[in-house]
Amino acid sequence: MTEKKKPTLIILAAGMASRYGSLKQVDSFGPHGETIIDYSIYDAIRAGFGKVVFVIREEFVGVMKGIFDEKLKDKVQVEYAFQTNDLSEFGIDKQIERAKPWGTAHAVLSARKFINEPFCVINADDFYGRDAFDKMADFLINEVNDSHMALVGYQLQNTLSDHGYVSRGVCEVDDLGYMLSVTERTKIYYQDGSKKIVFEEDGSVQELDPMSRVSMNFWGFSEAVFGVAEKMLHEFVEKNADDPKSEFYIPSVADHLVQTKQAKFKVLPTASKWFGVTYKEDKEIVQDSISKLIEQEVYPKKLF
């Protein structure tokens, strides 16, 4: 019997942190200076992941290695992939001036040389919770194949910040728990201090169901996604070469796979409450939430 491969965790940590105001990927949130990434890696190792790939900007590699290499030695394999504006590694010769790279799907492609097994993708600055990692690991070890992939689905009302707008992939889910579509909404917020949730698009404001399942960029894939994503990147760059703010998002790849019937995406509902640090004002809330989880003995006081 063939031994099942341990899945890999890709952590997207190349963001500019423009709304937060500093390099939040390495900010301290736990009692011993733990980053949010530390909690994600702890949950991933506990769930059965065998490798972590950080996608970062190259200038931060020294900082990241200084924080993570020693503490993770002998616990999990660690690799670093660089997301840059140079698209030549994907066979694209165009030189396009941009303030930042091409988005989350481009970031995933930047890590492909380190991936030879099923993998999942998360954001560095989102706290997903143990239950989410357990369910994704089980899926990637026992269910995933080239036409059967997954995402962790959170309730929209459990994923917002009180301090400004957020971006979410809003999912339509069928009766069997599979994603019918996912649409990236980039400006979601509570309207006028109420609990009414809205998003802005093309100058209009529209309401969203608070119970909607949303993607927090916690996706599970087989390696087959790389070929599809690279082809889509070529098309995206050709179409958006003159738009320096355009971004190629992971949900657009997943949605394409679903709409072209190349793959189904199982929505893994989680009991974990998401919390994150989009804004500086979110930090205290996250620290308090982590303290409560430590009191409940979900996490030890010192992770590593």
Coordinates of C-alpha atoms in Angstrom, one line a residue:
M1 CA 0.0 0.0 0.0
T2 CA 1.4 3.4 -1.0
E3 CA 2.1 5.7 1.9
K4 CA 0.0 8.9 1.7
K5 CA 2.0 12.1 1.2
K6 CA 1.9 14.7 3.9
P7 CA 0.3 17.9 2.6
T8 CA 2.2 21.2 2.3
L9 CA 1.1 24.5 3.7
I10 CA 1.7 27.6 1.6
I11 CA 1.7 30.9 3.6
L12 CA 1.1 34.1 1.7
A13 CA 3.3 36.7 3.4
A14 CA 4.3 39.0 0.6
G15 CA 1.6 41.7 1.2
M16 CA 2.5 45.3 1.6
A17 CA 0.4 45.7 4.8
S18 CA -0.7 49.2 3.5
R19 CA -3.8 49.4 5.7
Y20 CA -2.2 47.9 8.8
G21 CA 0.8 50.3 8.7
S22 CA 3.7 47.9 9.3
L23 CA 4.9 44.4 8.6
K24 CA 2.1 42.7 10.4
Q25 CA 3.2 39.2 9.2
V26 CA 5.9 39.3 12.0
D27 CA 4.1 41.3 14.6
S28 CA 3.7 39.8 18.1
F29 CA 0.3 38.5 19.3
G30 CA 1.0 35.7 21.7
P31 CA 2.4 35.9 25.3
H32 CA 5.9 34.9 24.2
G33 CA 6.0 37.1 21.1
E34 CA 4.2 34.6 18.8
T35 CA 3.1 35.8 15.4
I36 CA -0.2 34.8 13.9
I37 CA 1.8 32.6 11.5
D38 CA 3.2 30.7 14.5
Y39 CA -0.3 29.6 15.5
S40 CA -1.1 28.6 11.9
I41 CA 2.1 26.5 11.7
Y42 CA 1.4 25.0 15.1
D43 CA -2.1 23.9 14.0
A44 CA -0.8 22.6 10.7
I45 CA 1.9 20.4 12.2
R46 CA -0.6 19.1 14.8
A47 CA -3.0 18.3 11.9
G48 CA -0.4 16.4 9.8
F49 CA 1.3 18.8 7.4
G50 CA 4.9 18.0 6.5
K51 CA 6.2 21.2 4.9
V52 CA 5.7 24.9 5.1
V53 CA 6.4 27.3 2.1
F54 CA 6.5 31.0 2.8
V55 CA 5.8 33.2 -0.2
I56 CA 7.5 36.5 0.6
R57 CA 9.3 39.5 -0.9
E58 CA 13.0 38.7 -1.3
E59 CA 14.1 41.6 0.8
F60 CA 12.4 40.1 3.9
V61 CA 14.0 36.7 3.7
G62 CA 16.6 37.5 6.4
V63 CA 13.8 38.7 8.8
M64 CA 11.7 35.6 8.2
K65 CA 14.6 33.2 8.5
G66 CA 15.6 34.8 11.8
I67 CA 12.1 34.4 13.2
F68 CA 11.2 30.9 11.9
D69 CA 14.1 28.8 11.0
E70 CA 15.5 27.9 14.4
K71 CA 12.1 27.4 16.1
L72 CA 10.8 25.1 13.3
K73 CA 14.0 23.1 12.9
D74 CA 13.3 19.4 13.2
K75 CA 9.5 20.1 13.5
V76 CA 8.6 20.7 9.8
Q77 CA 10.4 21.3 6.5
V78 CA 10.6 25.0 5.7
E79 CA 11.1 26.7 2.3
Y80 CA 11.0 30.3 1.0
A81 CA 9.6 31.4 -2.3
F82 CA 9.9 34.9 -3.7
Q83 CA 7.0 36.8 -5.4
T84 CA 8.4 39.4 -7.7
N85 CA 7.3 41.5 -10.7
D86 CA 9.6 39.4 -13.0
L87 CA 7.2 37.1 -14.9
S88 CA 9.9 35.4 -17.1
E89 CA 9.8 32.2 -14.9
F90 CA 6.3 31.8 -16.2
G91 CA 7.3 32.3 -19.9
I92 CA 6.1 35.9 -20.0
D93 CA 8.6 38.3 -21.5
K94 CA 6.8 41.5 -20.9
Q95 CA 8.4 44.1 -18.6
I96 CA 5.6 45.8 -16.8
E97 CA 6.1 48.5 -14.2
R98 CA 4.0 47.9 -11.0
A99 CA 4.2 48.9 -7.4
K100 CA 3.5 45.3 -6.3
P101 CA 3.2 41.9 -7.8
W102 CA 0.2 40.3 -9.5
G103 CA -1.9 39.0 -6.6
T104 CA -2.6 35.9 -4.6
A105 CA -2.8 33.4 -7.5
H106 CA 0.5 34.7 -8.8
A107 CA 1.9 34.2 -5.3
V108 CA 0.8 30.5 -5.3
L109 CA 2.5 30.0 -8.7
S110 CA 5.7 31.5 -7.2
A111 CA 5.8 28.6 -4.8
R112 CA 5.3 25.8 -7.3
K113 CA 8.9 24.5 -7.5
F114 CA 8.6 23.5 -3.9
I115 CA 5.4 21.5 -4.3
N116 CA 5.1 17.8 -5.2
E117 CA 2.1 16.9 -3.1
P118 CA -1.4 18.2 -2.3
F119 CA -1.2 21.6 -0.6
C120 CA -3.3 24.3 0.9
V121 CA -2.9 28.1 0.9
I122 CA -3.5 30.5 3.7
N123 CA -2.9 34.2 4.4
A124 CA -0.1 35.1 6.9
D125 CA -2.2 37.6 8.8
D126 CA -5.4 35.5 9.3
F127 CA -6.0 33.3 12.4
Y128 CA -8.0 30.3 11.1
G129 CA -8.3 28.0 14.1
R130 CA -7.5 24.4 14.8
D131 CA -10.7 22.9 13.5
A132 CA -10.0 24.4 10.0
F133 CA -6.6 22.9 9.8
D134 CA -7.8 19.5 11.0
K135 CA -10.5 19.4 8.3
M136 CA -8.2 20.6 5.5
A137 CA -5.5 18.1 6.4
D138 CA -8.0 15.2 6.5
F139 CA -9.3 16.3 3.1
L140 CA -5.8 16.6 1.5
I141 CA -4.6 13.3 2.9
N142 CA -7.8 11.3 2.1
E143 CA -9.9 12.9 -0.5
V144 CA -8.1 15.4 -2.8
N145 CA -7.5 14.6 -6.5
D146 CA -7.1 16.6 -9.7
S147 CA -10.9 17.0 -10.0
H148 CA -11.8 17.2 -6.3
M149 CA -10.4 20.2 -4.3
A150 CA -11.6 22.2 -1.3
L151 CA -11.9 25.4 0.6
V152 CA -12.7 26.2 4.2
G153 CA -15.9 28.2 4.4
Y154 CA -16.6 30.7 7.1
Q155 CA -19.8 32.6 7.8
L156 CA -19.4 36.1 6.5
Q157 CA -20.7 37.6 9.8
N158 CA -17.8 36.0 11.6
T159 CA -15.1 37.4 9.4
L160 CA -15.4 41.2 9.4
S161 CA -13.4 44.0 11.1
D162 CA -15.0 46.7 13.1
H163 CA -12.4 49.1 11.8
G164 CA -12.8 49.3 8.1
Y165 CA -13.6 47.3 4.9
V166 CA -12.3 43.9 4.0
S167 CA -12.1 41.7 0.9
R168 CA -13.8 38.3 0.8
G169 CA -14.5 35.6 -1.7
V170 CA -18.3 35.2 -1.4
C171 CA -19.4 31.6 -2.3
E172 CA -22.5 30.2 -3.7
V173 CA -22.9 26.6 -2.3
D174 CA -25.1 23.8 -3.5
D175 CA -27.2 21.4 -1.3
L176 CA -24.4 18.9 -1.3
G177 CA -21.8 21.4 0.1
Y178 CA -20.0 22.1 -3.1
M179 CA -19.1 25.5 -4.4
L180 CA -21.1 26.7 -7.4
S181 CA -19.2 30.0 -7.7
V182 CA -17.0 32.4 -5.8
T183 CA -16.9 36.1 -6.4
E184 CA -14.2 38.4 -5.0
R185 CA -15.7 41.4 -3.2
T186 CA -13.1 43.9 -2.3
K187 CA -15.0 46.4 -0.1
I188 CA -17.2 44.7 2.5
Y189 CA -18.1 46.5 5.7
Y190 CA -20.8 47.1 8.3
Q191 CA -23.0 50.0 7.1
D192 CA -23.2 53.1 9.3
G193 CA -22.4 51.4 12.5
S194 CA -25.2 48.9 12.1
K195 CA -24.9 45.1 11.7
K196 CA -26.1 45.4 8.1
I197 CA -23.3 44.0 5.9
V198 CA -22.8 45.7 2.5
F199 CA -20.2 45.8 -0.3
E200 CA -19.3 48.4 -2.9
E201 CA -19.0 47.8 -6.6
D202 CA -18.9 50.2 -9.5
G203 CA -20.2 53.0 -7.3
S204 CA -23.2 51.2 -5.9
V205 CA -23.7 49.7 -2.4
Q206 CA -25.3 46.3 -2.1
E207 CA -26.3 44.2 0.9
L208 CA -24.9 40.7 1.7
D209 CA -26.4 37.9 3.7
P210 CA -24.5 37.6 6.9
M211 CA -24.7 33.8 6.8
S212 CA -23.1 33.6 3.4
R213 CA -20.1 31.2 3.2
V214 CA -16.9 33.1 2.4
S215 CA -13.4 32.1 1.5
M216 CA -10.7 33.4 3.7
N217 CA -8.1 32.2 1.3
F218 CA -7.9 28.8 2.9
W219 CA -7.8 26.6 -0.3
G220 CA -6.9 23.0 -0.8
F221 CA -5.5 21.9 -4.2
S222 CA -3.8 19.1 -6.0
E223 CA -0.7 20.0 -8.1
A224 CA -2.8 20.1 -11.2
V225 CA -3.9 23.6 -10.4
F226 CA -0.5 25.0 -11.4
G227 CA -0.9 24.3 -15.1
V228 CA -4.4 25.9 -15.1
A229 CA -3.2 29.0 -13.1
E230 CA -0.2 29.6 -15.3
K231 CA -2.3 29.6 -18.4
M232 CA -4.7 32.0 -16.7
L233 CA -1.8 34.3 -15.6
H234 CA -0.7 34.6 -19.3
E235 CA -4.3 35.7 -20.2
F236 CA -4.6 38.0 -17.2
V237 CA -1.3 39.8 -17.9
E238 CA -2.2 40.2 -21.6
K239 CA -5.6 41.8 -20.6
N240 CA -4.4 43.9 -17.7
A241 CA -0.9 45.0 -18.8
D242 CA -2.0 48.7 -18.6
D243 CA -3.7 48.4 -15.2
P244 CA -1.0 48.6 -12.5
K245 CA -3.5 47.8 -9.7
S246 CA -5.1 44.7 -11.3
E247 CA -4.6 41.5 -9.3
F248 CA -4.9 37.9 -10.2
Y249 CA -6.8 36.3 -7.3
I250 CA -6.9 32.6 -6.2
P251 CA -10.8 32.6 -6.2
S252 CA -10.7 33.3 -9.9
V253 CA -8.7 30.2 -10.6
A254 CA -11.1 28.1 -8.4
D255 CA -14.1 29.6 -10.0
H256 CA -12.7 28.9 -13.5
L257 CA -12.1 25.2 -12.6
V258 CA -15.7 25.0 -11.4
Q259 CA -17.3 26.8 -14.3
T260 CA -15.4 24.7 -16.9
K261 CA -16.2 21.5 -14.9
Q262 CA -12.6 20.6 -14.5
A263 CA -12.9 20.3 -10.7
K264 CA -15.4 20.4 -7.8
F265 CA -14.6 22.3 -4.7
K266 CA -15.9 20.9 -1.4
V267 CA -16.8 23.6 1.1
L268 CA -15.4 22.5 4.5
P269 CA -17.6 24.3 7.1
T270 CA -15.6 25.1 10.3
A271 CA -16.6 25.8 13.8
S272 CA -13.5 27.9 14.2
K273 CA -14.0 31.7 14.5
W274 CA -11.8 33.6 12.1
F275 CA -10.1 36.7 13.3
G276 CA -7.4 38.8 11.6
V277 CA -5.4 42.0 11.6
T278 CA -6.4 44.1 8.6
Y279 CA -6.0 47.3 10.6
K280 CA -3.9 48.3 13.6
E281 CA -7.0 48.6 15.7
D282 CA -7.6 44.9 15.2
K283 CA -4.5 43.9 17.1
E284 CA -5.9 44.1 20.7
I285 CA -9.0 42.0 19.7
V286 CA -6.7 39.3 18.3
Q287 CA -4.5 39.3 21.4
D288 CA -7.5 39.0 23.6
S289 CA -8.9 36.1 21.5
I290 CA -5.6 34.2 21.6
S291 CA -5.4 34.7 25.4
K292 CA -8.9 33.1 25.8
L293 CA -7.8 30.1 23.7
I294 CA -4.8 29.7 25.9
E295 CA -7.0 29.8 29.0
Q296 CA -9.2 27.1 27.4
E297 CA -6.0 25.1 26.8
V298 CA -6.5 25.0 23.0
Y299 CA -2.9 26.3 22.8
P300 CA 0.0 26.2 25.2
K301 CA 1.4 29.5 26.6
K302 CA 4.6 28.9 24.6
L303 CA 4.1 27.3 21.2
F304 CA 7.7 26.4 20.2

